[in-house]
PDB file of C-alpha atoms in Angstrom:
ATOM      1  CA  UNK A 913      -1.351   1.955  22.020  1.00 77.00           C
ATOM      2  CA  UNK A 914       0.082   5.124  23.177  1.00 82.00           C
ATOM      3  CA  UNK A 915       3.238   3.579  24.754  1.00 82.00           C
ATOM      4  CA  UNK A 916       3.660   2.200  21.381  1.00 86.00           C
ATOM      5  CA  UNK A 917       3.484   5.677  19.227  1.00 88.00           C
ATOM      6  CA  UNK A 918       5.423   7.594  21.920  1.00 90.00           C
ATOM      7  CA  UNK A 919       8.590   4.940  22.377  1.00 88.00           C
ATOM      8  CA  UNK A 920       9.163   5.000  18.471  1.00 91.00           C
ATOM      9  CA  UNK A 921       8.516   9.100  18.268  1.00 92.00           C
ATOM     10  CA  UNK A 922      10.570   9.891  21.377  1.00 88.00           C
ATOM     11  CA  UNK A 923      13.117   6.569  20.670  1.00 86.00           C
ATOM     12  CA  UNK A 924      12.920   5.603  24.652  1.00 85.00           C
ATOM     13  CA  UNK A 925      12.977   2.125  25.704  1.00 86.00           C
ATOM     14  CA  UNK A 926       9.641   0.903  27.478  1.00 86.00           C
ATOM     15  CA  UNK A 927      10.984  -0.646  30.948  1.00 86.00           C
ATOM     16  CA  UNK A 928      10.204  -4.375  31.587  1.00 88.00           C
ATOM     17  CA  UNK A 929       8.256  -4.176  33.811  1.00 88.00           C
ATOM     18  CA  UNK A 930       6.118  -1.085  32.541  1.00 86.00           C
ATOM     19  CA  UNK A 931       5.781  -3.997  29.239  1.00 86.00           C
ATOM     20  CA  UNK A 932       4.725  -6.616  31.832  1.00 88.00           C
ATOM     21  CA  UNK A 933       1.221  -4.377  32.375  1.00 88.00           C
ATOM     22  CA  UNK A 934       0.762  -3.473  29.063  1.00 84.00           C
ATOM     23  CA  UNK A 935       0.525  -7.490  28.251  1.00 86.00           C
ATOM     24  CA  UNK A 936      -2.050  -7.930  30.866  1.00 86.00           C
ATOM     25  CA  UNK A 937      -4.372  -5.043  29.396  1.00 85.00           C
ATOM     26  CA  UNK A 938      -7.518  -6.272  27.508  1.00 83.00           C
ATOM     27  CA  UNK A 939      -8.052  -4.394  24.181  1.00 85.00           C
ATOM     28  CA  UNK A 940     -11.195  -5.727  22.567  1.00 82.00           C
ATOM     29  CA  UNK A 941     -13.139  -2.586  23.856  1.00 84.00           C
ATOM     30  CA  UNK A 942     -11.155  -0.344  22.157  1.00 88.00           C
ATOM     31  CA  UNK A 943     -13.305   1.751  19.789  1.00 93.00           C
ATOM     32  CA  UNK A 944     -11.538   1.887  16.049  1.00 93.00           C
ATOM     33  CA  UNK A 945     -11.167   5.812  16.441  1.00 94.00           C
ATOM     34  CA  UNK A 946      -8.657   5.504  19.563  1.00 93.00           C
ATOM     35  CA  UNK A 947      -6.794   2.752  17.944  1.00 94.00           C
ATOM     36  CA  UNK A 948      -6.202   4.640  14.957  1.00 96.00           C
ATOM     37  CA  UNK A 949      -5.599   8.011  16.434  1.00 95.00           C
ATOM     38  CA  UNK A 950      -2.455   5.864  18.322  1.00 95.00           C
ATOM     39  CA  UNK A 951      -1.892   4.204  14.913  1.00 96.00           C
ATOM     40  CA  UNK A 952      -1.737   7.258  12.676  1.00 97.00           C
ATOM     41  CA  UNK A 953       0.689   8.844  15.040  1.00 96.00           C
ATOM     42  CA  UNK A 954       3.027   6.009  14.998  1.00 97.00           C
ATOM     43  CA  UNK A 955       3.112   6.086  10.817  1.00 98.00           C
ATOM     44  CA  UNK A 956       3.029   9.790  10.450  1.00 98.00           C
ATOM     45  CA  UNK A 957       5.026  11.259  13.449  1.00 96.00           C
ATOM     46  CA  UNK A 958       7.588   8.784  14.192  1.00 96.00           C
ATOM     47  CA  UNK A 959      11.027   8.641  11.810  1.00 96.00           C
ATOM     48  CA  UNK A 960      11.347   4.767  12.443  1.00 97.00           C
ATOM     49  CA  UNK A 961       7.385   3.403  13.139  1.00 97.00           C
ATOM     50  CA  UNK A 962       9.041   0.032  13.053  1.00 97.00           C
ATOM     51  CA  UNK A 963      10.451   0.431  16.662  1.00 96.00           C
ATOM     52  CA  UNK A 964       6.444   0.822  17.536  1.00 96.00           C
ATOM     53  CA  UNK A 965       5.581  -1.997  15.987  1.00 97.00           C
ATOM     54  CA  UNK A 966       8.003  -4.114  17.085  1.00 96.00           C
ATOM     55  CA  UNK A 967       7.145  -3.109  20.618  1.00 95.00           C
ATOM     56  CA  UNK A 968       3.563  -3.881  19.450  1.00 94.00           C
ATOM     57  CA  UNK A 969       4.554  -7.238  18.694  1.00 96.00           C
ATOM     58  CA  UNK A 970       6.040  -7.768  22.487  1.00 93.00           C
ATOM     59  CA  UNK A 971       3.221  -6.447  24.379  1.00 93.00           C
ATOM     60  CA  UNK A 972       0.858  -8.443  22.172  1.00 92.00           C
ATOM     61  CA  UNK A 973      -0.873  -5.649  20.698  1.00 94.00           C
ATOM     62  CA  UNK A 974       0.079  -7.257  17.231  1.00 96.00           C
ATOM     63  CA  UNK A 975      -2.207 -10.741  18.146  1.00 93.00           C
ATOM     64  CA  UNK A 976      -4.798  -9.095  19.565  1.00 93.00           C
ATOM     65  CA  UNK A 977      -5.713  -5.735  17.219  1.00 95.00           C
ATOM     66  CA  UNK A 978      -3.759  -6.835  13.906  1.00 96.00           C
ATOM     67  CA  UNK A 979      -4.408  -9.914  12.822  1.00 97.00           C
ATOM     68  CA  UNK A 980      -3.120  -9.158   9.284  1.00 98.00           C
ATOM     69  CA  UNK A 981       0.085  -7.721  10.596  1.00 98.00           C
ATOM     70  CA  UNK A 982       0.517 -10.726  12.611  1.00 98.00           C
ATOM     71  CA  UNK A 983      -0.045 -13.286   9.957  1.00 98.00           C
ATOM     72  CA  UNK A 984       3.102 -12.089   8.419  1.00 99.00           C
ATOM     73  CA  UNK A 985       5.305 -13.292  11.238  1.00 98.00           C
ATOM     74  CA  UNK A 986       6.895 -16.337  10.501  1.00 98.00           C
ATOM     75  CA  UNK A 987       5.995 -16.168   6.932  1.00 98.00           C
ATOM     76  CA  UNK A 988       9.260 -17.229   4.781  1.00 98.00           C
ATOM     77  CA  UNK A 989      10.269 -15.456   1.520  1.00 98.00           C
ATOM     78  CA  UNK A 990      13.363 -16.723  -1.275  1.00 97.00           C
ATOM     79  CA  UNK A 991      16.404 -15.649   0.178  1.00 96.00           C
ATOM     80  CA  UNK A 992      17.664 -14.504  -2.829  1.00 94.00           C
ATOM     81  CA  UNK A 993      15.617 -11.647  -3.151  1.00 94.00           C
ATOM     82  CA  UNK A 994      14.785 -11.200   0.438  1.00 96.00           C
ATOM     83  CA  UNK A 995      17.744 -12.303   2.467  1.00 96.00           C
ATOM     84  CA  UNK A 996      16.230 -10.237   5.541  1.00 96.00           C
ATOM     85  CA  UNK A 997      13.918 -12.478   6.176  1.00 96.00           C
ATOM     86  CA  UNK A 998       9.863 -12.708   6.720  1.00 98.00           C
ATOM     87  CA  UNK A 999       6.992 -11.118   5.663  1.00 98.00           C
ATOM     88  CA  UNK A1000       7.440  -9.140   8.992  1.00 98.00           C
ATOM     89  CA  UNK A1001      10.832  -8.234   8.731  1.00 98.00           C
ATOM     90  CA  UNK A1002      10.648  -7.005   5.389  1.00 98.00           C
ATOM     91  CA  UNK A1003       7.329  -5.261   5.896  1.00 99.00           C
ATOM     92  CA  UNK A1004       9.008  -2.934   9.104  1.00 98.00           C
ATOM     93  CA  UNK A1005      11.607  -2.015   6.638  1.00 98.00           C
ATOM     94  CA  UNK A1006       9.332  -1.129   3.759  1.00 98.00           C
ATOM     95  CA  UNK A1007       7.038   1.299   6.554  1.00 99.00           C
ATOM     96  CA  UNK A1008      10.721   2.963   7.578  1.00 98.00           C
ATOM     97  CA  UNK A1009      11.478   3.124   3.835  1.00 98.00           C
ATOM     98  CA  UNK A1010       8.131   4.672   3.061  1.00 98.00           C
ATOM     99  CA  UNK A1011       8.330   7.556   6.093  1.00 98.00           C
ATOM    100  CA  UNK A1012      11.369   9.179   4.469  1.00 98.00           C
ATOM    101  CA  UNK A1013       9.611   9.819   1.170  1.00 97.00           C
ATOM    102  CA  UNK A1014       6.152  11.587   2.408  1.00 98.00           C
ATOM    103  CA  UNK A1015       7.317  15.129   3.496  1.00 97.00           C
ATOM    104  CA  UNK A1016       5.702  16.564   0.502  1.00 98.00           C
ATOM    105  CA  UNK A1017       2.703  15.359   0.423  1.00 98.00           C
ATOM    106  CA  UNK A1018      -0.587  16.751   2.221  1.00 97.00           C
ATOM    107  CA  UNK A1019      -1.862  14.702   5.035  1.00 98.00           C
ATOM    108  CA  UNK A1020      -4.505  12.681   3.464  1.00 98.00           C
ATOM    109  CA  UNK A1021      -1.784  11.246   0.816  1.00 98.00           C
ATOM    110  CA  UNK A1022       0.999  10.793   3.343  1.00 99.00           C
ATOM    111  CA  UNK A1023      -1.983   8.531   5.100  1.00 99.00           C
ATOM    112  CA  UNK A1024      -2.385   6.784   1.862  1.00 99.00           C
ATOM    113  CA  UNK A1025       1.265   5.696   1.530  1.00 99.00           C
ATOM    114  CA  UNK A1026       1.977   4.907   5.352  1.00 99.00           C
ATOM    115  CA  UNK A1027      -1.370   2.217   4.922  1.00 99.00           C
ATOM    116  CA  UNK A1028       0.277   1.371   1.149  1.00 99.00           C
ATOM    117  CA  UNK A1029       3.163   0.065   2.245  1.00 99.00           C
ATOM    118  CA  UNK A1030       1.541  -1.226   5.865  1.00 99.00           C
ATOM    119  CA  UNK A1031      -0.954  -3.423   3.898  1.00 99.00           C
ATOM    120  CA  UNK A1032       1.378  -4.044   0.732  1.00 99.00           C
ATOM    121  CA  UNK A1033       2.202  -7.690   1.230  1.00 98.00           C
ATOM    122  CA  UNK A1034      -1.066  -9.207   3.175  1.00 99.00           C
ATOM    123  CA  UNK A1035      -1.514 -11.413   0.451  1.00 98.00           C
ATOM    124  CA  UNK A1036       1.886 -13.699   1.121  1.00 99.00           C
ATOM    125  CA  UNK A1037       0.519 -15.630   3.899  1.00 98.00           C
ATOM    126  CA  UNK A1038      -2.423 -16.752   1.491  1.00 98.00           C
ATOM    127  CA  UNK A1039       0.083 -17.655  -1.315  1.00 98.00           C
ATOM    128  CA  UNK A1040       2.878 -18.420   0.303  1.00 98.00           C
ATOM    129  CA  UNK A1041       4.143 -21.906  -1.530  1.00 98.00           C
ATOM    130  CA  UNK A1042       7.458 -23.731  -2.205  1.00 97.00           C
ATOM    131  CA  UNK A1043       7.595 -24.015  -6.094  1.00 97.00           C
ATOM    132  CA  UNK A1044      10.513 -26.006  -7.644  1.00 96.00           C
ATOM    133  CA  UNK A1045      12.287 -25.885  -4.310  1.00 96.00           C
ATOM    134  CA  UNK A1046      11.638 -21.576  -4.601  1.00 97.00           C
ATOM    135  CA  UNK A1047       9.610 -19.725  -2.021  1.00 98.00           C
ATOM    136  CA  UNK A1048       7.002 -18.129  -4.349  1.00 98.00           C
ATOM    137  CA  UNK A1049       4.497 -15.751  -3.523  1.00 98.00           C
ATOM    138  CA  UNK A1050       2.284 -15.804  -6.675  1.00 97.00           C
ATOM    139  CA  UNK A1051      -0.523 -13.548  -7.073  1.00 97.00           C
ATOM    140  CA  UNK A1052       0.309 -12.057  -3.672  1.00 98.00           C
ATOM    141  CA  UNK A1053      -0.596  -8.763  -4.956  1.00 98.00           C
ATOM    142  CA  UNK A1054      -4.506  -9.267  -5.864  1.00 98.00           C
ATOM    143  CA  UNK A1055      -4.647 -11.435  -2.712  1.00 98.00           C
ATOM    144  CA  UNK A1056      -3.629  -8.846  -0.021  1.00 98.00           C
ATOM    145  CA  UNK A1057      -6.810  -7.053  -1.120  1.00 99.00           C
ATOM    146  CA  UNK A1058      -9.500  -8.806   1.257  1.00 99.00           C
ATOM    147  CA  UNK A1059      -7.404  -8.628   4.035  1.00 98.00           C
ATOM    148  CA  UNK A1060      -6.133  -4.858   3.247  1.00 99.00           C
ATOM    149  CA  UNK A1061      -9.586  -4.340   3.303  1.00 99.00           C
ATOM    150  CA  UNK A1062     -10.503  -6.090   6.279  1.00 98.00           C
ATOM    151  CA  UNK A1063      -7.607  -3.846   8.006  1.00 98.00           C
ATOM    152  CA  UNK A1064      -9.307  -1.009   6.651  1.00 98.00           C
ATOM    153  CA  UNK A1065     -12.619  -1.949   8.098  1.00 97.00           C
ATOM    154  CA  UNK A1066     -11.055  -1.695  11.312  1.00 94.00           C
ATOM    155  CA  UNK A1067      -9.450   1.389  11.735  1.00 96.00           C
ATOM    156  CA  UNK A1068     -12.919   2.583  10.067  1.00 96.00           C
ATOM    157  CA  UNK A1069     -10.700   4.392   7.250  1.00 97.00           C
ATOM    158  CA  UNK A1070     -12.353   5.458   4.462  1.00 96.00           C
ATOM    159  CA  UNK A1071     -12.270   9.213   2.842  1.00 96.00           C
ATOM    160  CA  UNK A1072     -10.179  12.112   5.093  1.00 95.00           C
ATOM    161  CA  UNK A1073     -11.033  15.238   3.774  1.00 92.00           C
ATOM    162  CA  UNK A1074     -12.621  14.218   0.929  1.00 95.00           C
ATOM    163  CA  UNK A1075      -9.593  12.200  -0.345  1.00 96.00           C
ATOM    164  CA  UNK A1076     -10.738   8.912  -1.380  1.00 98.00           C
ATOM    165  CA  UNK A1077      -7.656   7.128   1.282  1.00 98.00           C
ATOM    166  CA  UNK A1078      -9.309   3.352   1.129  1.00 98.00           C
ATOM    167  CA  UNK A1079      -9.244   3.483  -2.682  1.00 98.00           C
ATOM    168  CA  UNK A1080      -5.776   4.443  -2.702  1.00 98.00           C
ATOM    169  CA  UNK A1081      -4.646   1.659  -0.396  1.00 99.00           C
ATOM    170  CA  UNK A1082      -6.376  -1.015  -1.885  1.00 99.00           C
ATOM    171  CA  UNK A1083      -4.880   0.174  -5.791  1.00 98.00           C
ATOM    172  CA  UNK A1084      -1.620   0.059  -3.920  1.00 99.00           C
ATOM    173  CA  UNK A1085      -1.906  -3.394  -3.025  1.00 99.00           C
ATOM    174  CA  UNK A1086      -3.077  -4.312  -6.188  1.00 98.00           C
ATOM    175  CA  UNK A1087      -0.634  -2.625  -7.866  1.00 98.00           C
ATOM    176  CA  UNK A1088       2.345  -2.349  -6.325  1.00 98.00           C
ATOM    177  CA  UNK A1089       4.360  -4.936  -8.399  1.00 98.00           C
ATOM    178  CA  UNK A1090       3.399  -3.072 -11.622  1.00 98.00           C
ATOM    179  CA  UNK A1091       6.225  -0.800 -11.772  1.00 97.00           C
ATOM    180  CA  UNK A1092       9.217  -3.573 -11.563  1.00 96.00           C
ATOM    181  CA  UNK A1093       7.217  -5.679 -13.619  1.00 96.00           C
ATOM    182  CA  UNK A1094       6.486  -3.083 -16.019  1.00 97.00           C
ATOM    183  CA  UNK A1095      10.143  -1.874 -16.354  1.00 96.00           C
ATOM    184  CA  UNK A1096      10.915  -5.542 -16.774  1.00 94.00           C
ATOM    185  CA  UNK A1097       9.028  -5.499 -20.025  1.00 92.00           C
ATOM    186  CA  UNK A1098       9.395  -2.326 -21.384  1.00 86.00           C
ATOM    187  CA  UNK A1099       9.227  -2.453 -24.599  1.00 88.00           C
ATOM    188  CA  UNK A1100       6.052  -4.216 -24.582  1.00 87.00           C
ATOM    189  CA  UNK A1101       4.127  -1.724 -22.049  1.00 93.00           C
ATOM    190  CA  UNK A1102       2.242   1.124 -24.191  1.00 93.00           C
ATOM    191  CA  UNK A1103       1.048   5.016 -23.068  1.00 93.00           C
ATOM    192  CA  UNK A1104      -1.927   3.168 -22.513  1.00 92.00           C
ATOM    193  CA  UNK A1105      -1.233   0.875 -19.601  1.00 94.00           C
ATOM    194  CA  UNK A1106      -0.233   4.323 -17.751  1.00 96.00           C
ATOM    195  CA  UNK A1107      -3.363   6.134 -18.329  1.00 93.00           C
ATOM    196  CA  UNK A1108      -5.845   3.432 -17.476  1.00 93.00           C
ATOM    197  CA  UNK A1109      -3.297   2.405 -14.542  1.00 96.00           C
ATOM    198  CA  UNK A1110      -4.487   5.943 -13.326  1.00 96.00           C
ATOM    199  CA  UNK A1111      -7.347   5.125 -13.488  1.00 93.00           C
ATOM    200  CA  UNK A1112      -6.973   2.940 -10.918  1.00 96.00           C
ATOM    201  CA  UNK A1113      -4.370   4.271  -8.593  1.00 98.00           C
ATOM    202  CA  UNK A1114      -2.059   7.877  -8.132  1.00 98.00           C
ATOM    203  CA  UNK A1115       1.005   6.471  -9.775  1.00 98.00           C
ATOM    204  CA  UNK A1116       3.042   9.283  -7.818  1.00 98.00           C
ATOM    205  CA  UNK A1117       1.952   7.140  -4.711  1.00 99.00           C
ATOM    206  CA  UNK A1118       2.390   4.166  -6.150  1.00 99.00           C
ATOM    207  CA  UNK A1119       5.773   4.612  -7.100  1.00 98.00           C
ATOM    208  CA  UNK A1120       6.850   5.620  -3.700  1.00 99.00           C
ATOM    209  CA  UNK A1121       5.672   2.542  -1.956  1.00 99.00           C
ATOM    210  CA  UNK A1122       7.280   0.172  -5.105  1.00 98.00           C
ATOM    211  CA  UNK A1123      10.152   2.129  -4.155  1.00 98.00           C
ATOM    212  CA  UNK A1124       9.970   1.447  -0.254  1.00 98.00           C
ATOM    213  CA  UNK A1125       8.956  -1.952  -1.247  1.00 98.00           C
ATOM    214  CA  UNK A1126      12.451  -2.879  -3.410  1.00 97.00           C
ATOM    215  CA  UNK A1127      14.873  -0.618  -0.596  1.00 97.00           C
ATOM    216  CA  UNK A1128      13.128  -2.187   2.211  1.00 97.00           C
ATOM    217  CA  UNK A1129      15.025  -5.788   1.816  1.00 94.00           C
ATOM    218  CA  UNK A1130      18.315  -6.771   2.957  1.00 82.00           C
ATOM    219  CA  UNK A1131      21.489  -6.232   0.802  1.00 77.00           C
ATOM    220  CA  UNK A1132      21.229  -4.221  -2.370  1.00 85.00           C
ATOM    221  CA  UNK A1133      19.289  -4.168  -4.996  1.00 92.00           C
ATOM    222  CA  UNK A1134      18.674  -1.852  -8.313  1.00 94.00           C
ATOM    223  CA  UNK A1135      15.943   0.146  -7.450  1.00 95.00           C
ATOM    224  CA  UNK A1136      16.080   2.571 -10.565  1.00 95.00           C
ATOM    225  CA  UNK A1137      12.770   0.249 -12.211  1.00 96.00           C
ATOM    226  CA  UNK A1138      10.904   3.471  -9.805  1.00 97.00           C
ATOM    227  CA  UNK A1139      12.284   6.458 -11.416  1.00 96.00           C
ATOM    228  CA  UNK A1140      11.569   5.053 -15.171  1.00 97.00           C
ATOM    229  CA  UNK A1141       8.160   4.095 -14.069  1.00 97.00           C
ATOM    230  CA  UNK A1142       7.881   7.792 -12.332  1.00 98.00           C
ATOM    231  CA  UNK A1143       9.441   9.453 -15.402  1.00 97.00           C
ATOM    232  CA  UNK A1144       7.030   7.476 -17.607  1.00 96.00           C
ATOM    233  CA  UNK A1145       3.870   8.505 -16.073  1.00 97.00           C
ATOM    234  CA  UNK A1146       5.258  12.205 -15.364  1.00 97.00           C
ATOM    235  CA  UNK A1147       5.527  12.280 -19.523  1.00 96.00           C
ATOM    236  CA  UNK A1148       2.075  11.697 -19.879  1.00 95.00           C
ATOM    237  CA  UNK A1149       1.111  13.843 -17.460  1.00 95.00           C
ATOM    238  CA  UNK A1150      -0.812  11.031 -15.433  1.00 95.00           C
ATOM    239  CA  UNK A1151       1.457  10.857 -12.243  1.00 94.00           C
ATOM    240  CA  UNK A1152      -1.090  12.309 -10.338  1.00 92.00           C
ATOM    241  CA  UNK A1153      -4.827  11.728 -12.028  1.00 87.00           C
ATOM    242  CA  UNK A1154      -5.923  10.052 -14.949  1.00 84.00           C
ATOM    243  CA  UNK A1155      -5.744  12.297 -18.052  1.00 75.00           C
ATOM    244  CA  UNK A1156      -8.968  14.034 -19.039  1.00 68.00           C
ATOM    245  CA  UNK A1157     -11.531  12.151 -20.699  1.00 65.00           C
ATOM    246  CA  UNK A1158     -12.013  13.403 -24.878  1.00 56.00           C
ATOM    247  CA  UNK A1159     -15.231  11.712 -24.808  1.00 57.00           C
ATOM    248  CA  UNK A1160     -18.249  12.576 -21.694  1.00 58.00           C
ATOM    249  CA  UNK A1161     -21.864  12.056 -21.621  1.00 51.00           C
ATOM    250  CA  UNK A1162     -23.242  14.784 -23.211  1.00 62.00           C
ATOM    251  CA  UNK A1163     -21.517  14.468 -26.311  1.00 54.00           C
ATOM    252  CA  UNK A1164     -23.013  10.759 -26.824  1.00 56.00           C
ATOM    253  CA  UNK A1165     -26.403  12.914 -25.663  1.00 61.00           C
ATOM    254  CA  UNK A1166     -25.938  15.095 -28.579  1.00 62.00           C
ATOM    255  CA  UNK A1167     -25.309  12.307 -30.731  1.00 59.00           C
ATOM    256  CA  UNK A1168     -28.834  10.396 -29.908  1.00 63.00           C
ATOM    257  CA  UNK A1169     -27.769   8.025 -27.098  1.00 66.00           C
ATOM    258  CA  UNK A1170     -30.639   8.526 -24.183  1.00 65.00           C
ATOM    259  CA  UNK A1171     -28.979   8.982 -20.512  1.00 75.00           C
ATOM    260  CA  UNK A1172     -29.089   5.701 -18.519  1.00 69.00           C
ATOM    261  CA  UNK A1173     -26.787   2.964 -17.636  1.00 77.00           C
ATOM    262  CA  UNK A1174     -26.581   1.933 -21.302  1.00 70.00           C
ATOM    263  CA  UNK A1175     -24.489   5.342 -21.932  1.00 63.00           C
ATOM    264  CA  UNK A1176     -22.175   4.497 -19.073  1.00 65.00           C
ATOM    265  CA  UNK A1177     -21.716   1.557 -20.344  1.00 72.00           C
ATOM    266  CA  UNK A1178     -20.222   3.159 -23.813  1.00 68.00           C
ATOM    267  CA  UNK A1179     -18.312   5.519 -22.406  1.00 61.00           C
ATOM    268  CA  UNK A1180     -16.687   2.325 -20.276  1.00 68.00           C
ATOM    269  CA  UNK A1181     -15.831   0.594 -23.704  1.00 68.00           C
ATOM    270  CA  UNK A1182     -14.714   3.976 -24.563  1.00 62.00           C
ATOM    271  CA  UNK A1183     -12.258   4.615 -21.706  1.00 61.00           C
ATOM    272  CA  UNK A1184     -10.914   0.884 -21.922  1.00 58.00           C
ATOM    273  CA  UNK A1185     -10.815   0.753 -25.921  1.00 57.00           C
ATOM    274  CA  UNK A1186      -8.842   1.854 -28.747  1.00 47.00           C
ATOM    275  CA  UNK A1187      -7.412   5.388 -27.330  1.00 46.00           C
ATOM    276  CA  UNK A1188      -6.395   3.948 -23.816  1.00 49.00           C
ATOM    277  CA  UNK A1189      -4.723   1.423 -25.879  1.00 47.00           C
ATOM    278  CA  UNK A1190      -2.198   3.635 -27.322  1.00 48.00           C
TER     279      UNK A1190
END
């Protein structure tokens, strides 16, 4: 694992027969700590964590630790919107894409993001089909969230520094079709779909890995769906965190309701209802 994070930081080639040993080490007994120590290195500190990965791949690292990651190999998508190939391809170029865009972020988001677009497209292999002689992919999206999870499990990642990290991922993979689809229609898509969106998942992070998502494919594409999803939720002020609630407990308290799950339940309807809706 370190070979792996230290050829794509310092951009060396691992010699062949160095790569020779590596295949022959056993990693089941690696504890999920190490692993991820290697693994957040490679995301965070290298410009191009593809080369790591790639080298994963070779050395078997991929088959043995990743068993998400490697289910994308071989996986075919329509040519016409991803003439670079499979899941695997495309998913490299979406991690590169997403490493530019996290300078500005603290740690704990930039983790959010690298695992975003990492775990982004774990659903294809599960709904991979060929549809009126098209490679579709439906429902990917909700898919990739078992095995996102499962990935998660792994590496043990959960909250870093209080930053809710596992939430994030999984709303990315859930989400991460909403702002193409969303710019698609519109004229259709109210102020509320934003806020309870953000409910859900930072839409500042979510745009960033729809945006690595759409650059990282082969040939050119209009990517500019991003910045009017961004500018959208950046006008309601909910790029970041859902908007304030108007309505909390103790006001339905004050009106007679008696604390219990029956009052979460109304402020539930509330938060989903008429005001979200507009």
């Amino acid at each position: 694992m370190r070979a792996l994070q230290l050829s794509a930081r310092l951009k060396f080639q691992v010699d062949a027969d160095t790569i020779d040993v590596c295949r022959q080490i056993p990693l089941d007994d690696l504890p999920a700590e190490r692993i991820w120590a290697e693994f957040e290195k490679l995301l965070l500190q290298a410009e191009q964590p593809s080369l790591g990965l790639t080298l994963a791949r070779t050395i078997g690292v991929i088959d043995q630790l990743f068993p998400e990651l490697n289910a994308l190999i071989d996986c075919p998508q329509e040519p016409e919107w991803h003439p670079e190939g499979d899941v695997w391809t495309h998913n490299l170029l979406v991690i590169d894409q997403a490493r530019k865009d996290i300078h500005d972020l603290p740690y704990s988001k930039q983790v959010a993001v690298m695992l975003g677009a990492t775990c982004h497209d774990f659903g294809k292999p599960s709904t991979t089909a060929t549809i009126d002689g098209r490679i579709r992919s439906l429902n990917h999206e909700a898919m990739g969230v078992e095995p996102a999870t499962m990935f998660l499990d792994r590496l043990q990642i959960y909250k870093l520094s209080g930053y809710d990290v596992r939430g994030q991922v999984l709303g990315l993979v859930a989400h991460h079709l909403k702002p193409g689809m969303w710019h698609t229609a519109r004229d259709g898509v109210g102020d509320g779909a934003f806020r309870r969106l953000a409910h859900k998942v930072d839409l500042d992070l979510l745009t960033r890995v729809a945006t690595a998502d759409c650059r990282g494919r082969g040939g050119t594409f209009d990517c500019s769906a991003m910045e009017w999803f961004r500018c959208r939720a950046e006008a309601l002020g909910v790029e970041n965190a859902p908007p304030d609630p108007i309505l909390m407990g103790r006001h339905l308290v004050g009106l007679g309701v008696t604390p219990g799950p029956q009052l979460g339940k109304v402020l539930q309807q509330f938060m989903t209802g008429n005001w979200m809706a507009k």
